[in-house]
Short mmCIF file of C-alpha atoms in Angstrom, two decimals:
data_model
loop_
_atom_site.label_atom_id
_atom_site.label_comp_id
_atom_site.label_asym_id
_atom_site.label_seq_id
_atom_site.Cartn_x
_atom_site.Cartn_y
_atom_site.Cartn_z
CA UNK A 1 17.85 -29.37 -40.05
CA UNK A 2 17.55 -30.70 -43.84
CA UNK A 3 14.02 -31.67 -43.41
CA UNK A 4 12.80 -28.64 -41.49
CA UNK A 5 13.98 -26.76 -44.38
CA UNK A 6 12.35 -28.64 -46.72
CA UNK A 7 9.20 -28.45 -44.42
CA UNK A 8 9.75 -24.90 -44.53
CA UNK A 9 9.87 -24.60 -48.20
CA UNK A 10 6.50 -26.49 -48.77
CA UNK A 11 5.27 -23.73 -46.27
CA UNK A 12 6.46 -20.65 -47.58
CA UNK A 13 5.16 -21.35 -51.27
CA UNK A 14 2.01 -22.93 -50.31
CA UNK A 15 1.37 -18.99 -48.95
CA UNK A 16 2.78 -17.77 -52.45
CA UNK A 17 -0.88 -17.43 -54.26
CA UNK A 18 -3.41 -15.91 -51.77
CA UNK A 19 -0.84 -14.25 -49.34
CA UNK A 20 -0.29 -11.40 -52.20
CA UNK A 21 -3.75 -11.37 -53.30
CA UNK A 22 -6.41 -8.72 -51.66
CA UNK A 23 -5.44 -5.43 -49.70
CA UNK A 24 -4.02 -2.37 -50.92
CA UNK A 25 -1.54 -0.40 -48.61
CA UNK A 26 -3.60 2.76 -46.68
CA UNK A 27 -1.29 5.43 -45.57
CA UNK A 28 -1.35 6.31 -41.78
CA UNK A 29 1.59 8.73 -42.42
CA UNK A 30 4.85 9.20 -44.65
CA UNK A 31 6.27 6.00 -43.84
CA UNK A 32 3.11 4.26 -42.10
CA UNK A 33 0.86 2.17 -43.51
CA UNK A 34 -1.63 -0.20 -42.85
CA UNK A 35 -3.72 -3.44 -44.83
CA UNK A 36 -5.50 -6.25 -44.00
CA UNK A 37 -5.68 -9.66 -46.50
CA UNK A 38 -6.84 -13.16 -46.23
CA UNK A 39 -3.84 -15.82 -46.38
CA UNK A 40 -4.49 -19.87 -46.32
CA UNK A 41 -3.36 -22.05 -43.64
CA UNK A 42 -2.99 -25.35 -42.19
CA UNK A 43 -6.40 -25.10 -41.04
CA UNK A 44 -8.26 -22.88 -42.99
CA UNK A 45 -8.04 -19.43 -43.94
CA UNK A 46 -6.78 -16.39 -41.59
CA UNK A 47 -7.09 -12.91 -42.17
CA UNK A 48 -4.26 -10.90 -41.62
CA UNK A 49 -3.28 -7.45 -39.85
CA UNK A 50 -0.23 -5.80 -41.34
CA UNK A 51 1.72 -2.72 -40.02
CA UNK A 52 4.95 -1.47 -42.18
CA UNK A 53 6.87 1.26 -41.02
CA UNK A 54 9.86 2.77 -42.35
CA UNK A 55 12.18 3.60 -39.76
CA UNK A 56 14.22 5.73 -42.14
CA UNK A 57 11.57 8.01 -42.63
CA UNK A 58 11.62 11.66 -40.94
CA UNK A 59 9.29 11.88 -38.06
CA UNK A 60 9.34 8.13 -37.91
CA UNK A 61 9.65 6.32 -34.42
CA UNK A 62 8.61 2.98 -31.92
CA UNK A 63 8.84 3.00 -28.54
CA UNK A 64 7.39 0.14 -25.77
CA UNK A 65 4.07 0.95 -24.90
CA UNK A 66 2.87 -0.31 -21.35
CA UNK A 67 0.62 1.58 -18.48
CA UNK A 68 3.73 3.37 -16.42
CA UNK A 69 4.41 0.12 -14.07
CA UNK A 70 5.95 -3.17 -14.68
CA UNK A 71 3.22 -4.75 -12.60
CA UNK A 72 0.05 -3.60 -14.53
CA UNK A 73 -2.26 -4.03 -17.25
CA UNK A 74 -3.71 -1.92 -19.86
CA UNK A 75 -5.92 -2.59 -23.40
CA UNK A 76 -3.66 -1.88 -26.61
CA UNK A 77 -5.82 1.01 -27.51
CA UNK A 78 -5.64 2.77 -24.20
CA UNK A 79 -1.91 2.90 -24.29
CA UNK A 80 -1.93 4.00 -27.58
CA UNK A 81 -4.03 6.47 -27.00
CA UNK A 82 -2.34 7.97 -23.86
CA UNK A 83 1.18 8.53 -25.96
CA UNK A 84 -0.34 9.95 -29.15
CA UNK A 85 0.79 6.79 -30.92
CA UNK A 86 -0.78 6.29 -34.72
CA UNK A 87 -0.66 2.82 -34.38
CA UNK A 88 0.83 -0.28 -31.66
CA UNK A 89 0.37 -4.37 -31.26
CA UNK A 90 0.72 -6.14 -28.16
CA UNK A 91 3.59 -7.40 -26.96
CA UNK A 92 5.41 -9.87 -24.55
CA UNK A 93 3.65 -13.01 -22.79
CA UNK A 94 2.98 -11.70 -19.35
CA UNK A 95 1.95 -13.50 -15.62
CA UNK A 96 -1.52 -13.91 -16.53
CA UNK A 97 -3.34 -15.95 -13.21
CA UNK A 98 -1.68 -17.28 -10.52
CA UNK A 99 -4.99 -20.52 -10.32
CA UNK A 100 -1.62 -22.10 -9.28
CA UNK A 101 -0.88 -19.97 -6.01
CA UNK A 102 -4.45 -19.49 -3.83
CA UNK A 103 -3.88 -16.15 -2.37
CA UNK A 104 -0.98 -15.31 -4.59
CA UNK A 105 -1.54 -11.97 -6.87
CA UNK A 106 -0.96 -12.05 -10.54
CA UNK A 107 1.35 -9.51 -10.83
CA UNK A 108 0.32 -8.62 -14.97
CA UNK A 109 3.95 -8.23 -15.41
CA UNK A 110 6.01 -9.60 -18.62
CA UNK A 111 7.78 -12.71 -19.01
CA UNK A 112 11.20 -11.37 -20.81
CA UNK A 113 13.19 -7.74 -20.54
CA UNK A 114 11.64 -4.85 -20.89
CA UNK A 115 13.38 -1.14 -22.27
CA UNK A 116 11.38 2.29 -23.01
CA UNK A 117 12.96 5.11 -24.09
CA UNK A 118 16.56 3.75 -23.22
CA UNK A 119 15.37 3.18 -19.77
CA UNK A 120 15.50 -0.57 -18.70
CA UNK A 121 12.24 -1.44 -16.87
CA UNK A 122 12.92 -5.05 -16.19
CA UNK A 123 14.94 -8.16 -16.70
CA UNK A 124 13.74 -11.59 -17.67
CA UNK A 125 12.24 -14.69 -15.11
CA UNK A 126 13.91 -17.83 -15.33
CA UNK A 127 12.89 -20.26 -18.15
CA UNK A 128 10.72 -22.63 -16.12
CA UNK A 129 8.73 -19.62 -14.95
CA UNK A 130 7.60 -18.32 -18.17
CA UNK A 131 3.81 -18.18 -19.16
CA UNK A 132 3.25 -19.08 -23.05
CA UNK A 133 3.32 -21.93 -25.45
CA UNK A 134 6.60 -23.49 -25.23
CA UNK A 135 9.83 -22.41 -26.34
CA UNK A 136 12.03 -23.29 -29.41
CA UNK A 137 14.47 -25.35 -28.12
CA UNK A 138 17.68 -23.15 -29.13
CA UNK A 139 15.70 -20.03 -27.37
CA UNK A 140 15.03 -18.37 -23.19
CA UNK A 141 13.43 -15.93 -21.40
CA UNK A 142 16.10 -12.92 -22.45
CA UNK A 143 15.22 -12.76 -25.98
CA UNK A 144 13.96 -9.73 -27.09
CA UNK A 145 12.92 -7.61 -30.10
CA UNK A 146 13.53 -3.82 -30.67
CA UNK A 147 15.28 -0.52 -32.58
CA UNK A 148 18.77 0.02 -31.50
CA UNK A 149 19.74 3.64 -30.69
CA UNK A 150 20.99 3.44 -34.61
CA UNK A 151 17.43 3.47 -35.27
CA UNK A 152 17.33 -0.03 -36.86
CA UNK A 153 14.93 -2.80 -35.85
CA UNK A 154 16.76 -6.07 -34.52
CA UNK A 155 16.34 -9.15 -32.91
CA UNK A 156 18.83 -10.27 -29.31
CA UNK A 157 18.90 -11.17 -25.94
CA UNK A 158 19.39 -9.01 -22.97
CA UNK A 159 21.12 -10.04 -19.83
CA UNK A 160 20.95 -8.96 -15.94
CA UNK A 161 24.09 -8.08 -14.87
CA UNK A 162 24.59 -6.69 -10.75
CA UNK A 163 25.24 -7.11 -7.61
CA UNK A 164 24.59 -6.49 -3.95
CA UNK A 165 27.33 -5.09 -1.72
CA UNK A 166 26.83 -4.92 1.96
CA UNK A 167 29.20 -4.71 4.89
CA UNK A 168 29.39 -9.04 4.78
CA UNK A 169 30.92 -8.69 1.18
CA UNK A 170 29.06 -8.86 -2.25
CA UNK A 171 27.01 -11.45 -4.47
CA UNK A 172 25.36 -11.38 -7.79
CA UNK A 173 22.10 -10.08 -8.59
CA UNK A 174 19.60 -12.43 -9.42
CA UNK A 175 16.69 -10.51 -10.55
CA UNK A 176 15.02 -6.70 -11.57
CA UNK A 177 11.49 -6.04 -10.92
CA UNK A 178 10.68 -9.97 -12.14
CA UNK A 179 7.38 -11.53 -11.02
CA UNK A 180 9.61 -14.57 -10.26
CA UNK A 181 13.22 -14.66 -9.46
CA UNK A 182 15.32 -17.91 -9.53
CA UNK A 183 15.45 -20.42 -6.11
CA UNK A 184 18.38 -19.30 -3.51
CA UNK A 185 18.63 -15.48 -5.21
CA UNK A 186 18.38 -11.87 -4.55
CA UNK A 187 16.27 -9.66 -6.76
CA UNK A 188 15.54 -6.06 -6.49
CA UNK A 189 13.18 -3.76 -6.89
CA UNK A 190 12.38 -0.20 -7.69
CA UNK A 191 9.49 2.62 -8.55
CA UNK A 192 9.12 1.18 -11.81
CA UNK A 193 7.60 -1.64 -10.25
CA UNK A 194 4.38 -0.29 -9.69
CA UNK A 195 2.03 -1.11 -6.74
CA UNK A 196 1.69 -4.86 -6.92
CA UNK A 197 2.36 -7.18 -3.71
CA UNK A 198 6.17 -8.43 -4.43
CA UNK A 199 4.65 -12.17 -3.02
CA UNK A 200 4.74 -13.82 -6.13
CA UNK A 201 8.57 -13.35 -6.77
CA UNK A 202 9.18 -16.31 -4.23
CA UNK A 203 6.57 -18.99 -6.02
CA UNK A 204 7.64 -21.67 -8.42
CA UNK A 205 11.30 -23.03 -9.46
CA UNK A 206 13.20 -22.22 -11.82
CA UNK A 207 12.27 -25.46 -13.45
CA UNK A 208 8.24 -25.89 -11.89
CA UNK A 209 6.14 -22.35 -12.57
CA UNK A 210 3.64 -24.53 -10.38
CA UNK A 211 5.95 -25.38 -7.48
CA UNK A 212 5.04 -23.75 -4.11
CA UNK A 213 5.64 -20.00 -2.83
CA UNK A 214 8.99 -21.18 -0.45
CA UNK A 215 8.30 -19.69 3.23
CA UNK A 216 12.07 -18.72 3.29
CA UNK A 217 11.64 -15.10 2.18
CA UNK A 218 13.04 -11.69 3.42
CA UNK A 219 12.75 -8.14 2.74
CA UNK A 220 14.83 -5.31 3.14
CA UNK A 221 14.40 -1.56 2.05
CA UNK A 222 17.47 0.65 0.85
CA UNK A 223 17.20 4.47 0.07
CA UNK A 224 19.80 6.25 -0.36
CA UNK A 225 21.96 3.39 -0.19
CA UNK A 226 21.36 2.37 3.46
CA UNK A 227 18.92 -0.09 5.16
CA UNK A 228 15.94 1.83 6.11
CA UNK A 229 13.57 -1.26 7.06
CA UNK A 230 13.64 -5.13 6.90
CA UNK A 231 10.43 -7.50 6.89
CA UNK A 232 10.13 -11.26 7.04
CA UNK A 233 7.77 -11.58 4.18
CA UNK A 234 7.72 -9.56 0.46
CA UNK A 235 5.42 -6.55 0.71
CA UNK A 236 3.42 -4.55 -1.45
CA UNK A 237 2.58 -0.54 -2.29
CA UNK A 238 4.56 1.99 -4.65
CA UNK A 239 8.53 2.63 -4.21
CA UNK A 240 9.46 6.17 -4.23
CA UNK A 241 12.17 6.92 -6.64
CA UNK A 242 15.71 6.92 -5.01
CA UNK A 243 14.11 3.61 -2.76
CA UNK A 244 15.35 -0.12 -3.75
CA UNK A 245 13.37 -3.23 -2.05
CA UNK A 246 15.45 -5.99 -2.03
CA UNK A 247 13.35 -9.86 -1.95
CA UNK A 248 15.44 -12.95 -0.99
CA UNK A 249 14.21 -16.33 -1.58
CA UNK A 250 16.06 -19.53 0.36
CA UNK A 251 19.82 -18.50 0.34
CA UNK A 252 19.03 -15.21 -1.06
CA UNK A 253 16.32 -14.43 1.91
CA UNK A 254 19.83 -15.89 4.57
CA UNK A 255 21.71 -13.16 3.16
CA UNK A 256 19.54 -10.54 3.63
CA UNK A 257 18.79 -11.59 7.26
CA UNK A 258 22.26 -10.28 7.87
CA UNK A 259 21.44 -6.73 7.12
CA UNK A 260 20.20 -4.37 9.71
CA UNK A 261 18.82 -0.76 9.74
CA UNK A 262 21.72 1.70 9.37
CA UNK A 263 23.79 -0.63 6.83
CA UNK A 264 25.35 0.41 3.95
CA UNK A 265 24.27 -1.22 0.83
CA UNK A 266 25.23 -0.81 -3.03
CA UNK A 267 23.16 -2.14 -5.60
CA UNK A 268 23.69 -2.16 -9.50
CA UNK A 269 22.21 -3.53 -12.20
CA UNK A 270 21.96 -3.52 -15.98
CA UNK A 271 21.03 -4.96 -18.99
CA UNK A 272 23.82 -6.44 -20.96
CA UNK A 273 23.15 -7.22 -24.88
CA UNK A 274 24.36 -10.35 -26.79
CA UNK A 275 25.73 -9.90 -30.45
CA UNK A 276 25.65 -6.71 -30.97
CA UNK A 277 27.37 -3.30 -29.36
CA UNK A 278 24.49 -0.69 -30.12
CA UNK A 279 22.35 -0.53 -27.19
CA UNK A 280 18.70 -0.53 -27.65
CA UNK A 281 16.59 2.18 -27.46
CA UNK A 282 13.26 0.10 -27.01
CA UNK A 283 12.99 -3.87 -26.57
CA UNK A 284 10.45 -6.13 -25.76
CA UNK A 285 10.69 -9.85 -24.98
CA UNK A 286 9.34 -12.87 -26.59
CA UNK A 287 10.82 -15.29 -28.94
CA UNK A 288 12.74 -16.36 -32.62
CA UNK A 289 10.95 -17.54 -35.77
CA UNK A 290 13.55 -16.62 -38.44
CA UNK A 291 16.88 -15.06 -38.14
CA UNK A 292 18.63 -13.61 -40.94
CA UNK A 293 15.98 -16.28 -43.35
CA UNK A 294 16.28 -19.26 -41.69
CA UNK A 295 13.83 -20.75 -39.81
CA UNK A 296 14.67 -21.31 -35.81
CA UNK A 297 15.35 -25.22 -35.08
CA UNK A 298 12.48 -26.94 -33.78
CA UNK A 299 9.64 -24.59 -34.78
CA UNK A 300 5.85 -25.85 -33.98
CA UNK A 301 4.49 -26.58 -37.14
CA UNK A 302 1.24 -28.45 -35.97
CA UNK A 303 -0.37 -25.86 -33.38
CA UNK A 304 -2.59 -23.57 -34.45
CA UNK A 305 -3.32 -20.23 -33.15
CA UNK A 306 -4.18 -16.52 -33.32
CA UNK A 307 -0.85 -14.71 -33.22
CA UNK A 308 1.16 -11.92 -32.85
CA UNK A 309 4.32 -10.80 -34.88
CA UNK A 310 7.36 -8.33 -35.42
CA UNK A 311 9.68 -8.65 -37.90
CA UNK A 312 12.81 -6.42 -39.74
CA UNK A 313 13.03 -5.85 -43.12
CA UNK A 314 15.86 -4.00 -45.41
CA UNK A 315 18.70 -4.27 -42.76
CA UNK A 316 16.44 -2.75 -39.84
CA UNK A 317 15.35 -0.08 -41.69
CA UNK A 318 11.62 -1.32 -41.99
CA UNK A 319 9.99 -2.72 -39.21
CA UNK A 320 6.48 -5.22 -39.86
CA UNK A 321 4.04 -5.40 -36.88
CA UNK A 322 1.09 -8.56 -37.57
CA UNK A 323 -1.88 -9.45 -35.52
CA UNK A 324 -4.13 -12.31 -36.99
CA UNK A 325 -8.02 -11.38 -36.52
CA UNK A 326 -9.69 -13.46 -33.80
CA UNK A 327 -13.24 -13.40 -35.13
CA UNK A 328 -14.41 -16.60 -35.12
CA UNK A 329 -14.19 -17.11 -38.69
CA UNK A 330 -10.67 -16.68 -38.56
CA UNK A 331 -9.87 -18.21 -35.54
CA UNK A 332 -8.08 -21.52 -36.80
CA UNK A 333 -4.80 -19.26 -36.47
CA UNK A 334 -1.71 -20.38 -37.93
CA UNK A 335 1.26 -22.58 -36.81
CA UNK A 336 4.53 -20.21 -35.61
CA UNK A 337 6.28 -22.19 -38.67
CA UNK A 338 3.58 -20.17 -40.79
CA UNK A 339 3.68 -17.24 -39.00
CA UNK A 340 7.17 -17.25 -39.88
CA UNK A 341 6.60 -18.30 -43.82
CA UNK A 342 4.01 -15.17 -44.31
CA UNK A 343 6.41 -12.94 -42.72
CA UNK A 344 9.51 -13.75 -44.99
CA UNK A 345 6.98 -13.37 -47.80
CA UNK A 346 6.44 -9.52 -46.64
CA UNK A 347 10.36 -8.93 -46.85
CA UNK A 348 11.00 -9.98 -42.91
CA UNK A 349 14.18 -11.66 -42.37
CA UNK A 350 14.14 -11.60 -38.66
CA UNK A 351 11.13 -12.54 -37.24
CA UNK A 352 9.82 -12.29 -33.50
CA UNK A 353 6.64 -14.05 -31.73
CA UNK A 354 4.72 -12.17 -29.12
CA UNK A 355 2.21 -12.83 -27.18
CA UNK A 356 -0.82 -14.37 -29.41
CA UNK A 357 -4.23 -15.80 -28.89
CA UNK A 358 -6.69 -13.27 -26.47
CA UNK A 359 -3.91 -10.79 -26.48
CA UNK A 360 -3.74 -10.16 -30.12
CA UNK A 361 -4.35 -6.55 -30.74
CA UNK A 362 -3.60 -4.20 -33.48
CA UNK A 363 -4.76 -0.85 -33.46
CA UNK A 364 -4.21 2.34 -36.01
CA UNK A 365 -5.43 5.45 -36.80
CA UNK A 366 -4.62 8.04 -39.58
CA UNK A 367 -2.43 11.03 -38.88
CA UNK A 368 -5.57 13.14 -38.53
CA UNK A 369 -7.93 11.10 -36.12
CA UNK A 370 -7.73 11.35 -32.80
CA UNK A 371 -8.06 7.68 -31.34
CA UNK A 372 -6.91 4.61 -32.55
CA UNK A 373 -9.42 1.71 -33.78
CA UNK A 374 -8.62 -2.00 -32.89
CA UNK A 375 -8.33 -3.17 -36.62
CA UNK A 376 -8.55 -7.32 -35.71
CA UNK A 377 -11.06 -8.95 -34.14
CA UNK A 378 -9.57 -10.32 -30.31
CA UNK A 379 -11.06 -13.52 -29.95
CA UNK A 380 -11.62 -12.96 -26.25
CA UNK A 381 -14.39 -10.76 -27.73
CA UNK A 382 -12.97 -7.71 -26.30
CA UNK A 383 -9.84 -5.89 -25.95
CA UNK A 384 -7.16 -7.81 -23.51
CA UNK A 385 -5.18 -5.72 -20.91
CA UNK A 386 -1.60 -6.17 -21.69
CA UNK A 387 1.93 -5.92 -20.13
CA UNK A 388 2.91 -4.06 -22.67
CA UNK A 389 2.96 -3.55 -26.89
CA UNK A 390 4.90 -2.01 -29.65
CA UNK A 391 3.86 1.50 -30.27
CA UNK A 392 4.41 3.37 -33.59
CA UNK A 393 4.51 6.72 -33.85
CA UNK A 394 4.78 9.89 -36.65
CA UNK A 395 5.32 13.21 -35.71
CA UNK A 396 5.64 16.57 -37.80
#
């Protein structure tokens, strides 16, 4: 720990002279503004995209941004756009391909929990099933990033807690509206799902994202909390509200077998928070730089990369939103271990990684323009669709 402080040290001053330097604050709104700057880096220079927004400030608010399912894809700006938001970044790391699975469908869904609006959309896939560069070591799939309903930005993790009762007795929950749920476990899932084929829930381990799609799978349909239809394989198309799918994989998928039409079943879930008691108002998932100014154990401080970060500033009061351009330029990126530096040098003291590299999008607009502009350069060339992103809004 000693000498990845010291590491971190060397990093955060080497930042000190150019990180300051160039770009003057442009207001988006009372409480909103925007700048780009150039900052050095292990490998060269980056240019940097920098949101600050003062959650204390009237009219003030952030919200998830994603395209009305769980199991979809949209481009920053077109979310942004469809909410009225001034300005958003992308968010969580999200089930890109499935070149794994031939004939399995990428599902576009996010790798960690998911709230909008105090309504929780989704909980978080096991560890070994996560798409993204790999993981601090002290750090999983339920971390997330968000404003409490205090209206203060903070850093946690977000837990699945249910259950399935049926006339046989009850067992734990194992998943909610996941692309991948964990070997031998029930998941369930509901209209915020979207349209998407439920297939790829029953592919991969919970230690092997690339392990096979098991053949010992079940289905069963609840609505209005009895059995309505069962199926021997996950299915696909929307789920009316009041409707619950259940998917079973190995023992989940024998449990469900003993379920006919006509059954009584009760199903809860929720979303339990660790370390604090305010429940969030929005979250997002991803992963820990820097908690309360100290770096997260084991930080990559050799890989490169265009990135994406949030951060909290004066107690949760001000929230940072970065997006490194992509141009090709800039492209060398920075290590997370810088990410982190160049945040704390912005006032951050919590810092967040999300999704980086293609998906790196920040978009703004002032209070009186109609659209939002993508402000960084994606280095896929072109806007990414996204599970979902961070949205920022002011109103009157």
């Amino acid at each position: 720990m000693v000498a990845l402080l010291l590491v971190w040290c060397a990093v955060l001053w080497g930042l000190a002279p150019d990180a300051r330097a160039a770009g003057s604050w442009q207001e988006l709104a009372p409480g909103v503004a925007y700048r780009d700057f150039d900052a050095p880096a292990a490998h060269g220079t980056v240019r940097v995209h920098l949101l600050s927004v003062d959650l204390r400030a009237r009219g003030v608010d952030v919200d998830l941004l994603h395209p009305g399912a769980v199991a979809a894809r949209a481009p920053i700006s077109r979310l942004a756009d469809a909410r009225g938001a001034l300005a958003g970044i992308n968010g969580d790391f999200f089930n890109i391909s499935e070149s794994q699975h031939p004939g399995t469908e990428a599902t576009g869904a996010a790798v960690g929990p998911a709230i909008a609006a105090r309504r929780v959309l989704k909980s978080a896939v096991p560890r070994g099933q996560r798409f993204g560069p790999a993981l601090p070591p002290d750090t999983g799939t339920s971390e997330v990033f968000g404003v409490g309903v205090d209206h203060r930005a903070r850093m946690g993790g977000l837990v699945l807690e249910g259950s399935v009762t049926g006339p046989a007795g009850g067992y734990p929950l194992g998943g909610l509206n996941q692309y991948a749920l964990p070997v031998g476990s029930v998941g369930v899932y509901t209209s915020d799902w979207g349209t998407a084929s439920r297939a790829r829930a029953v592919c991969g381990s919970d230690t092997d994202r690339a392990a096979p799609c098991t053949t010992d799978a079940y289905e069963v349909t609840v609505r209005g909390g009895r059995v309505v239809a069962v199926a021997g394989a996950p299915g696909r198309g929307p789920i009316p509200e009041g409707t619950e799918v259940l998917v079973g994989r190995e023992a989940g998928a024998g449990r469900l077998r003993t379920l006919t039409a006509g059954d009584r079943v009760r199903v809860r879930h929720r979303l339990v928070a660790n370390g604090s008691p305010v429940p969030f108002r929005f979250a997002v998932g991803g992963y820990p730089l820097l908690r309360n100014g100290i770096p997260r154990p084991g930080l990559d401080d050799t890989t490169s990369a265009v990135r994406t970060a949030a951060g909290s500033a004066d107690g949760g009061g001000r929230l940072l939103l970065m997006a490194l351009d992509g141009a090709p330029e800039w492209r060398s990126g920075m290590t997370v271990a810088e990410v982190a530096a160049l945040m704390a040098r912005e006032g951050a003291r919590d810092v967040f990684s999300l999704d980086g590299g293609g998906s790196s999008t920040l978009v703004s607009r002032a209070a009186d323009e109609p659209a939002v502009v993508v402000r960084n350069h994606p280095s896929d060339g072109t806007e990414r669709p996204v599970s979902n992103g961070i949205g920022v809004f002011a109103r009157g």
